[in-house]
Coordinates of C-alpha atoms in Angstrom, one line a residue:
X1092 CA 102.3 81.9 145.8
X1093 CA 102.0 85.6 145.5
X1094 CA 100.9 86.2 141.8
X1095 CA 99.0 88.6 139.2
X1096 CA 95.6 87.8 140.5
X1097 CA 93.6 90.4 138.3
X1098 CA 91.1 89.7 135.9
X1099 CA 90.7 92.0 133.2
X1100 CA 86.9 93.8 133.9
X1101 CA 87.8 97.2 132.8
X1102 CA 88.2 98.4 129.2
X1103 CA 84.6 100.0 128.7
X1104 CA 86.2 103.3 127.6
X1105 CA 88.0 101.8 125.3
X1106 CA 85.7 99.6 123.7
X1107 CA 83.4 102.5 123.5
X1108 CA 85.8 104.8 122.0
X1109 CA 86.9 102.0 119.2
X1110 CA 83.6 102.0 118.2
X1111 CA 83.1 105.5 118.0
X1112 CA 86.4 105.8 116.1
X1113 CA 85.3 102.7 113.6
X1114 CA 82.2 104.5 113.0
X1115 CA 83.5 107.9 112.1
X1116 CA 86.3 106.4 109.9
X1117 CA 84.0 104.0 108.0
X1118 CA 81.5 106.8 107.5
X1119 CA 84.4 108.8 106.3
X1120 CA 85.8 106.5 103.3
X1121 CA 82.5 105.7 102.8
X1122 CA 81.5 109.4 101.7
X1123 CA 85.3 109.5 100.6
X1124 CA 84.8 106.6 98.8
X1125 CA 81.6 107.9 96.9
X1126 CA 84.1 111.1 94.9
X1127 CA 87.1 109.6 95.2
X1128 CA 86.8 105.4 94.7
X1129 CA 90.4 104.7 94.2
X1130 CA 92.0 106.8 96.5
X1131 CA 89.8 105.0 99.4
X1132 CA 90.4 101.5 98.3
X1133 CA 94.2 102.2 98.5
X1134 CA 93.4 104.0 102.1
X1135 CA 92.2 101.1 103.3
X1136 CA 94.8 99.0 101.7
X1137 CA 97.5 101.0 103.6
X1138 CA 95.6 100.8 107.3
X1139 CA 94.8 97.0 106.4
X1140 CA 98.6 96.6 105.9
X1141 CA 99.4 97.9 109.2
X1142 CA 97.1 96.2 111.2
X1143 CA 98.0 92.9 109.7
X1144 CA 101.7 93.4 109.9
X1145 CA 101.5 94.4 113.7
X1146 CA 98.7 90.8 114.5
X1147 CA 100.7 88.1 113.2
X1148 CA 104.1 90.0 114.1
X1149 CA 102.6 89.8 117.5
X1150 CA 101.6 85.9 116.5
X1151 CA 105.5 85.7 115.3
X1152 CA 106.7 86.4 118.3
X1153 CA 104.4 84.8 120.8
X1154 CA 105.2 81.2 119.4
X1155 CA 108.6 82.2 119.3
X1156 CA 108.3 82.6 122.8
X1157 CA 106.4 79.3 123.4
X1158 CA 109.4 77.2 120.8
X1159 CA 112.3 78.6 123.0
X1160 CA 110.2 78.0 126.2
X1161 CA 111.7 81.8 127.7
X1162 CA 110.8 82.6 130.9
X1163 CA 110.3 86.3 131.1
X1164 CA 107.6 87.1 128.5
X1165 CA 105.0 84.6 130.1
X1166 CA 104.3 87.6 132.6
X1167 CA 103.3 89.7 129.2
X1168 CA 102.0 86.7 127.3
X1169 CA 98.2 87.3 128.3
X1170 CA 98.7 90.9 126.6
X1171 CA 100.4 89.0 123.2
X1172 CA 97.6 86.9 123.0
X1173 CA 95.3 89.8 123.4
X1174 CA 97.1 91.1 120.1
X1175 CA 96.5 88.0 118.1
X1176 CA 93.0 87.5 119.1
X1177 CA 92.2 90.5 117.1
X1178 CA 92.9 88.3 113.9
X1179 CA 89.3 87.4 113.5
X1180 CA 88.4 90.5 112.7
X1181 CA 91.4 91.2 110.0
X1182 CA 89.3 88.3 108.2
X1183 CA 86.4 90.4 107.9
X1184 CA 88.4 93.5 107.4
X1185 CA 89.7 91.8 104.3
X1186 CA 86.0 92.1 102.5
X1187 CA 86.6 95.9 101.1
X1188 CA 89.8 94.8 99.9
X1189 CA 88.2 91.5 97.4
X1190 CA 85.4 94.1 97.0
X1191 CA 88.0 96.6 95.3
X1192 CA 90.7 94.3 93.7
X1193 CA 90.1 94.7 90.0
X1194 CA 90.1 98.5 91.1
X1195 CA 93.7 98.4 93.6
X1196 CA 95.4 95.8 91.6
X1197 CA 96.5 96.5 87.9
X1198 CA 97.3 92.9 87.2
X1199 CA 93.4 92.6 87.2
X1200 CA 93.7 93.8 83.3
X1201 CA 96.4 93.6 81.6
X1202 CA 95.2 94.8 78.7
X1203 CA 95.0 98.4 80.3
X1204 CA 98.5 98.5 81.0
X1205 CA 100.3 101.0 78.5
X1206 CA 104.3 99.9 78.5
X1207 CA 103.8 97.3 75.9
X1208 CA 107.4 95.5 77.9
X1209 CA 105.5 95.7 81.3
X1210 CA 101.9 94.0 80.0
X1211 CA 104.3 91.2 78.6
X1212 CA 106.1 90.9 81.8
X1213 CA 102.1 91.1 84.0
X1214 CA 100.9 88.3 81.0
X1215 CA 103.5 85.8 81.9
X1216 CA 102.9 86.5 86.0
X1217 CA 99.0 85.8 85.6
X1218 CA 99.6 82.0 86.5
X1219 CA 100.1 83.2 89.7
X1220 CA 98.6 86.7 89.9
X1221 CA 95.1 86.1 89.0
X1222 CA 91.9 86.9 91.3
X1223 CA 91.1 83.2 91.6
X1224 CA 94.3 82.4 92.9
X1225 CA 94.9 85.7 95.3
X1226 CA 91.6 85.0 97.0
X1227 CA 92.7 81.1 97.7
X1228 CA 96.1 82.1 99.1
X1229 CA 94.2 84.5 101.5
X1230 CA 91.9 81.8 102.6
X1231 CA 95.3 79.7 103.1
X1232 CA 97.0 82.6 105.0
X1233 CA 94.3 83.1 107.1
X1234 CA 93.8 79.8 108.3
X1235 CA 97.3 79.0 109.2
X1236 CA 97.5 82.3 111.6
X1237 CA 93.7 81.5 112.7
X1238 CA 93.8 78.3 113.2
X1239 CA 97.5 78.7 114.7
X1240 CA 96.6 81.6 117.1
X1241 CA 93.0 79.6 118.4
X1242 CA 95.0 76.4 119.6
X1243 CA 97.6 79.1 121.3
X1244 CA 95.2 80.9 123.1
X1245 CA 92.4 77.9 124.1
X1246 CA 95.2 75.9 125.6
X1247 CA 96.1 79.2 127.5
X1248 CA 92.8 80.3 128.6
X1249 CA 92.6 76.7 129.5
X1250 CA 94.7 76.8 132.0
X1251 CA 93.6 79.7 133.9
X1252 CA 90.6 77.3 135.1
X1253 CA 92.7 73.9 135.0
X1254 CA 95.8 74.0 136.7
X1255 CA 96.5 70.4 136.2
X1256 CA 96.4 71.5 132.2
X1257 CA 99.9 69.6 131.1
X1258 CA 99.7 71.7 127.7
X1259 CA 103.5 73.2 127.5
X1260 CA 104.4 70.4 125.4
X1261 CA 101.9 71.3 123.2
X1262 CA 102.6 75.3 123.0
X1263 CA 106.2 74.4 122.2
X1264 CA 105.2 71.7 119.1
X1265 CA 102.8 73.6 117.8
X1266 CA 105.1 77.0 117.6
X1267 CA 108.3 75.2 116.6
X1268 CA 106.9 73.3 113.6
X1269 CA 104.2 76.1 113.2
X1270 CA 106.8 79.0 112.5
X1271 CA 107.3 78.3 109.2
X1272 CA 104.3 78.1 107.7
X1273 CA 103.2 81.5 109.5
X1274 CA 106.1 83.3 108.5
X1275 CA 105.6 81.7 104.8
X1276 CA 102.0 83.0 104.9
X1277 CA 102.9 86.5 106.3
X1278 CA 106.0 86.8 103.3
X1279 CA 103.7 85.0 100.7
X1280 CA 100.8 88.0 101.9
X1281 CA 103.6 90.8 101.4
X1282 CA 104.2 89.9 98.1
X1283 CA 100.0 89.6 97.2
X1284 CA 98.9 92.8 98.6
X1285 CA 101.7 95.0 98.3
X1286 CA 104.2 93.9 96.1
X1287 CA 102.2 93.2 92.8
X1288 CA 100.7 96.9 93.6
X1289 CA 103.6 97.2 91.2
X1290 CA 103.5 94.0 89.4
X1291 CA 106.5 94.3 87.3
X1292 CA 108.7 94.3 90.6
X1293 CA 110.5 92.0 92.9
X1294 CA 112.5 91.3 95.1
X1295 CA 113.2 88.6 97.3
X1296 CA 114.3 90.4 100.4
X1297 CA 110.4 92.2 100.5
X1298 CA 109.2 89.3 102.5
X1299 CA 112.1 90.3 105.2
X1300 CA 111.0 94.0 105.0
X1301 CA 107.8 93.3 105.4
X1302 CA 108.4 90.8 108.1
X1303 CA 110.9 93.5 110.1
X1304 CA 108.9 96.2 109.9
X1305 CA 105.9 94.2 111.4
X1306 CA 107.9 92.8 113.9
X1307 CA 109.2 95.8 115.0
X1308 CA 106.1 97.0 115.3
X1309 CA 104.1 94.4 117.4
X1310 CA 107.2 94.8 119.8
X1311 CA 106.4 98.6 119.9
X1312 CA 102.4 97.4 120.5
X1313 CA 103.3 94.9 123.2
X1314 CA 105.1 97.8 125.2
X1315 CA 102.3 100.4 124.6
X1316 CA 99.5 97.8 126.1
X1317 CA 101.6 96.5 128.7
X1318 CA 102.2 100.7 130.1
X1319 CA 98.1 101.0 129.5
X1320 CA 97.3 98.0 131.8
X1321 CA 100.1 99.1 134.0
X1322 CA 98.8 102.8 134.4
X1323 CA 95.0 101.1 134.6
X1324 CA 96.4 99.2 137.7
X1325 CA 96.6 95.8 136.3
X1326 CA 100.5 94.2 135.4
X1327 CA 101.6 95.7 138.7
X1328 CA 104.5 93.2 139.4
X1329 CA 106.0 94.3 135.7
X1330 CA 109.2 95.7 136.4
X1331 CA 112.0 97.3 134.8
X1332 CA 113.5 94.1 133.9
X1333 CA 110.8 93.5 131.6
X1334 CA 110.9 97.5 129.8
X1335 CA 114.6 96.4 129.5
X1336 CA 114.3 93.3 127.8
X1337 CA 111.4 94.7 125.4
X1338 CA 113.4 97.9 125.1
X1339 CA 116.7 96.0 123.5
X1340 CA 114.1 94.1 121.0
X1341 CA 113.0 97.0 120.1
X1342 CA 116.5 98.4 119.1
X1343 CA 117.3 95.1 117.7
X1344 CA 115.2 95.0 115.2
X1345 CA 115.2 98.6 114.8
X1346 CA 118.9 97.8 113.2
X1347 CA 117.3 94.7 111.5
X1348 CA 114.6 96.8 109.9
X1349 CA 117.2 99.5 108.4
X1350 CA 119.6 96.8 107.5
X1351 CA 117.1 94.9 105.1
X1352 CA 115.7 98.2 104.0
X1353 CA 119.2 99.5 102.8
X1354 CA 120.3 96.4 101.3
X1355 CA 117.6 96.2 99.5
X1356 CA 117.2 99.5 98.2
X1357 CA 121.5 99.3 97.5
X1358 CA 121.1 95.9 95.4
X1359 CA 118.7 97.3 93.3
X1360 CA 120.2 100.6 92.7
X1361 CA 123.6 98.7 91.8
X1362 CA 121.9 96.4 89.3
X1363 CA 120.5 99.2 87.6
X1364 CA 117.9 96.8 85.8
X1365 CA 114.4 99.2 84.9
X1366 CA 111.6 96.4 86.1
X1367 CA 113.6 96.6 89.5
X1368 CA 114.4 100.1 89.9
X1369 CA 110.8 100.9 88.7
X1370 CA 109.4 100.7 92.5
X1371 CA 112.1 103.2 93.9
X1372 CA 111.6 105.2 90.8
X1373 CA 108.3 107.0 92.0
X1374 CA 109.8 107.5 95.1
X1375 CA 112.7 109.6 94.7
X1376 CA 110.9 112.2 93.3
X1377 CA 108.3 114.5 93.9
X1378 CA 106.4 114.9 97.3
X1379 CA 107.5 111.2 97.6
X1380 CA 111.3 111.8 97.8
X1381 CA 110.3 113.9 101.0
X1382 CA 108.3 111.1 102.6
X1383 CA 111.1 108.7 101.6
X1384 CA 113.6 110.4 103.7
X1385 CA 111.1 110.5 106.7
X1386 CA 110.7 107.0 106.4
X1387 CA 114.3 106.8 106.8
X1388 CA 114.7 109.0 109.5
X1389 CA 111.7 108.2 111.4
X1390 CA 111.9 104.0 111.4
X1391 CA 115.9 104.1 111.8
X1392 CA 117.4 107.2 112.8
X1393 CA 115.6 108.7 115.5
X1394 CA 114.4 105.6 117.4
X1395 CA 118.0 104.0 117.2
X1396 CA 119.2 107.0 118.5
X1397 CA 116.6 107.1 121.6
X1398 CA 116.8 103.8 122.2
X1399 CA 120.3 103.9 122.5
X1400 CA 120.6 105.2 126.4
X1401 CA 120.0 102.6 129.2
X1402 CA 117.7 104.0 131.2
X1403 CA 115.6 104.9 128.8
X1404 CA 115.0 101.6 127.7
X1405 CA 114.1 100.7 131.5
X1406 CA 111.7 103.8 132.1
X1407 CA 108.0 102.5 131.0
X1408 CA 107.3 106.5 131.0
X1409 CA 109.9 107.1 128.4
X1410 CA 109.8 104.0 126.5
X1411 CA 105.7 104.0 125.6
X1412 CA 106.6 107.1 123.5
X1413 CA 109.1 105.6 121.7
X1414 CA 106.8 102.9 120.5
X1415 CA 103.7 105.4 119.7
X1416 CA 106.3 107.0 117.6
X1417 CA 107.5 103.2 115.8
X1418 CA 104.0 102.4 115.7
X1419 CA 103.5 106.2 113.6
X1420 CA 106.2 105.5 111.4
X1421 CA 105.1 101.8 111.2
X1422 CA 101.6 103.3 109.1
X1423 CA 103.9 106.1 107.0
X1424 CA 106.5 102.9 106.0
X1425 CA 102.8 101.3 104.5
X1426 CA 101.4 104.6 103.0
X1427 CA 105.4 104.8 101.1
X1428 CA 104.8 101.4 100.1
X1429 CA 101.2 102.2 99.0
X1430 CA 100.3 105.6 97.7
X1431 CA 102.7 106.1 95.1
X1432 CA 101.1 103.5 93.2
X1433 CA 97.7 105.8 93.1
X1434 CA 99.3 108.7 93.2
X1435 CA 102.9 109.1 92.0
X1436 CA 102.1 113.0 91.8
X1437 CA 101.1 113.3 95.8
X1438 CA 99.7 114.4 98.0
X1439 CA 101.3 111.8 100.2
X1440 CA 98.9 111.6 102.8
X1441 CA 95.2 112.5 102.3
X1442 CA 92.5 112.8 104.2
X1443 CA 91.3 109.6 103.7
X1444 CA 94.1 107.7 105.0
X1445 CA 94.1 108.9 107.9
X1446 CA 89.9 107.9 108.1
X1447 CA 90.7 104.8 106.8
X1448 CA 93.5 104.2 109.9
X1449 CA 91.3 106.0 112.4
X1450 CA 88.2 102.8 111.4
X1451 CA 90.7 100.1 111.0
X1452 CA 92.8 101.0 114.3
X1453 CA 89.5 101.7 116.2
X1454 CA 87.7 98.1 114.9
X1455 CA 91.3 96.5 116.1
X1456 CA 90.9 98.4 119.7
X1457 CA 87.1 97.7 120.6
X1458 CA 87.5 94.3 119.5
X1459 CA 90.6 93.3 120.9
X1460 CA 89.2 94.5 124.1
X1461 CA 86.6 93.0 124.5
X1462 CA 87.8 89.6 123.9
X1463 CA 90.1 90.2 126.9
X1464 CA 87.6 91.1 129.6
X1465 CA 86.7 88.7 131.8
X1466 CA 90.1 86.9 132.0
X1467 CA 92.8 86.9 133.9
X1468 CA 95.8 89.4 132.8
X1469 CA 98.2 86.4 133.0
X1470 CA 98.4 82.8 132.8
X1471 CA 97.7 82.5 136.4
X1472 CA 98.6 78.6 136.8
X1473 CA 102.0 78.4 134.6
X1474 CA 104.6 77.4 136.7
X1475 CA 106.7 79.7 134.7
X1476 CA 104.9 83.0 135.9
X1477 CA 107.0 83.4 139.1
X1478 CA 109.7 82.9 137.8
X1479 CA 109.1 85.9 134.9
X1480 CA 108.1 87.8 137.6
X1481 CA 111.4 87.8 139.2
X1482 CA 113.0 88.2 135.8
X1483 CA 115.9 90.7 136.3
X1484 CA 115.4 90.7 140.7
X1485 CA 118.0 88.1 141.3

């Protein structure tokens, strides 16, 4: 059978260059950090967001593939799992952020809180919002994408060295009635570390936001590693077929994203009630108003315009562009739902966001690397492989 046979060896560059970038970041908020505390706490926040968002989107999406047993993405499935082994690491990179709660979260003390209407509103949410009680439903997130992602991944590393492995069965029980916890956990995590930044807000379509624009951007990840492996000589029988398919997801959900966004944004503004409208308050004005529209224009507008054309969508050369740029806009959607909580008076992107995504996104790179070298670049022994190979040829 004529297969993918390579093994992953390479990657030294970009192991090496993760590091680097990790270092250079963390060394940045840390001397950030020391004049300007707050400001780097919520940096990190915002890069911590992003990298989340994009590892169990990937997660999402890989057992949604295992539940509908599709065909196609088991010849990309090796690169999905790559993304999701990087959750480990979001564990640790969840540290600074228990470290700095009492100073990111004004629910901490309520007390402190000036609007006499708001502190009411904060006292009767501290059942729920209370540090006790955030750090247990982290433990309880994590576990359910940890311990979901290590059974997905063993059973499919397992297989590269025992073909007569009969675990398909298993991938597609343990995705179907796994989905909704993980997608619980990941709209339940929304609403901890970014919604109660404003903890007189909600909104039930936040979890679907969040969920979209994570989506969205795990799709746009998936295509970027699988042009990087291709252009490092690895993934050689991904074809067109495969851009395509990837390509329409990624306008799909492109829709999906600005549909949620504007409904929710349009339901709030028609209620007119002040606890609702005070999150989109601080963002209509101001530098914010500015970044705002970009976010508008940036996550809908232009990529739903690019991806519109055909052949674009089937052209790996014109495509991985398109997903640096949803990937971009991806971080700026986190710093709008982020900064104006610090700083409702701008700037809207300092220095020390960008730090703080230069050591999260490099961490993510070395170490997701590195976990992949040594094994094969796809499930070498699924009888599906094949047949996702040929996906789109006959």
């Amino acid at each position: 059978m004529n297969v993918e046979p390579s093994v992953f060896t390479g990657g030294g560059r970009l192991i090496v260059g993760g590091v680097l970038a990790f270092l250079v970041g963390a060394i940045a908020l840390l001397v950030g950090g020391a004049a300007h505390g707050q400001d780097a706490f919520y940096a990190y926040l915002s890069a911590y967001a992003w990298l989340v968002s994009l590892l169990v989107g990937g997660l999402i999406f890989l057992m949604i593939v295992h539940a509908m047993d599709a065909k196609w993405p088991v010849a990309l499935r090796r690169v999905l799992e790559g993304v999701t082994g990087v959750l480990p690491l979001a564990v640790i990179g969840f540290i600074p952020i228990a470290i700095g709660v009492s100073t990111i979260y004004p629910w901490t003390s309520p007390s402190s809180i000036v609007d006499h209407e708001a502190q009411r509103l904060v006292e009767h949410k501290l059942p729920y919002l209370n540090t006790s009680s955030f750090f247990v439903r982290a433990f309880l997130y994590f576990g359910v994408w940890l311990g979901t992602s290590y059974f997905l991944r063993r059973w499919s590393l397992r297989g590269d060295w025992s073909p007569e492995a009969k675990d398909k069965p298993r991938f597609r029980a343990l995705s179907a009635l796994g989905l909704p916890p993980v997608a619980l956990a990941f709209t339940f995590a929304g609403f901890d570390w970014l919604m109660s930044l404003t903890p007189t807000w909600y909104s039930t379509m936040f979890g679907v936001y969040w969920f979209a624009g994570g989506f969205l951007g795990a799709l746009a990840l998936l295509v970027l590693a699988t042009y990087g492996l291709q252009r490092g000589g690895m993934l050689t029988r991904v074809g067109s077929s495969h851009y395509y398919a990837l390509g329409r997801l990624l306008l799909a959900f492109t829709i999906f994203w600005a549909y949620i966004a504007f409904f929710q944004f349009f339901l709030i503004w028609i209620a007119n009630k002040p606890h609702e409208a005070a999150f989109y308050a601080p963002r209509m004005k101001g530098e914010f108003a500015s970044l705002s529209i970009l976010v508008a224009a940036g996550r809908f507008v232009v990529p739903f315009f690019a991806l519109l054309p055909y052949r674009v969508k089937q052209q790996p050369s014109t495509l991985a562009p398109i997903a640096i740029w949803i990937l971009v806009m991806h971080w700026v959607d986190m710093e709008w739902l982020v900064m104006p909580s610090v700083r409702a008076e701008g700037p809207v992107v300092h220095w020390l966001d960008v730090a703080a995504l230069v050591c999260v996104g490099g961490a993510a790179l070395a170490f997701g690397t590195f976990r992949l070298r040594g094994r094969p670049i796809v499930p070498k022994n699924d009888p599906s492989l094949e047949a996702a190979f040929r996906y789109g040829s006959v």
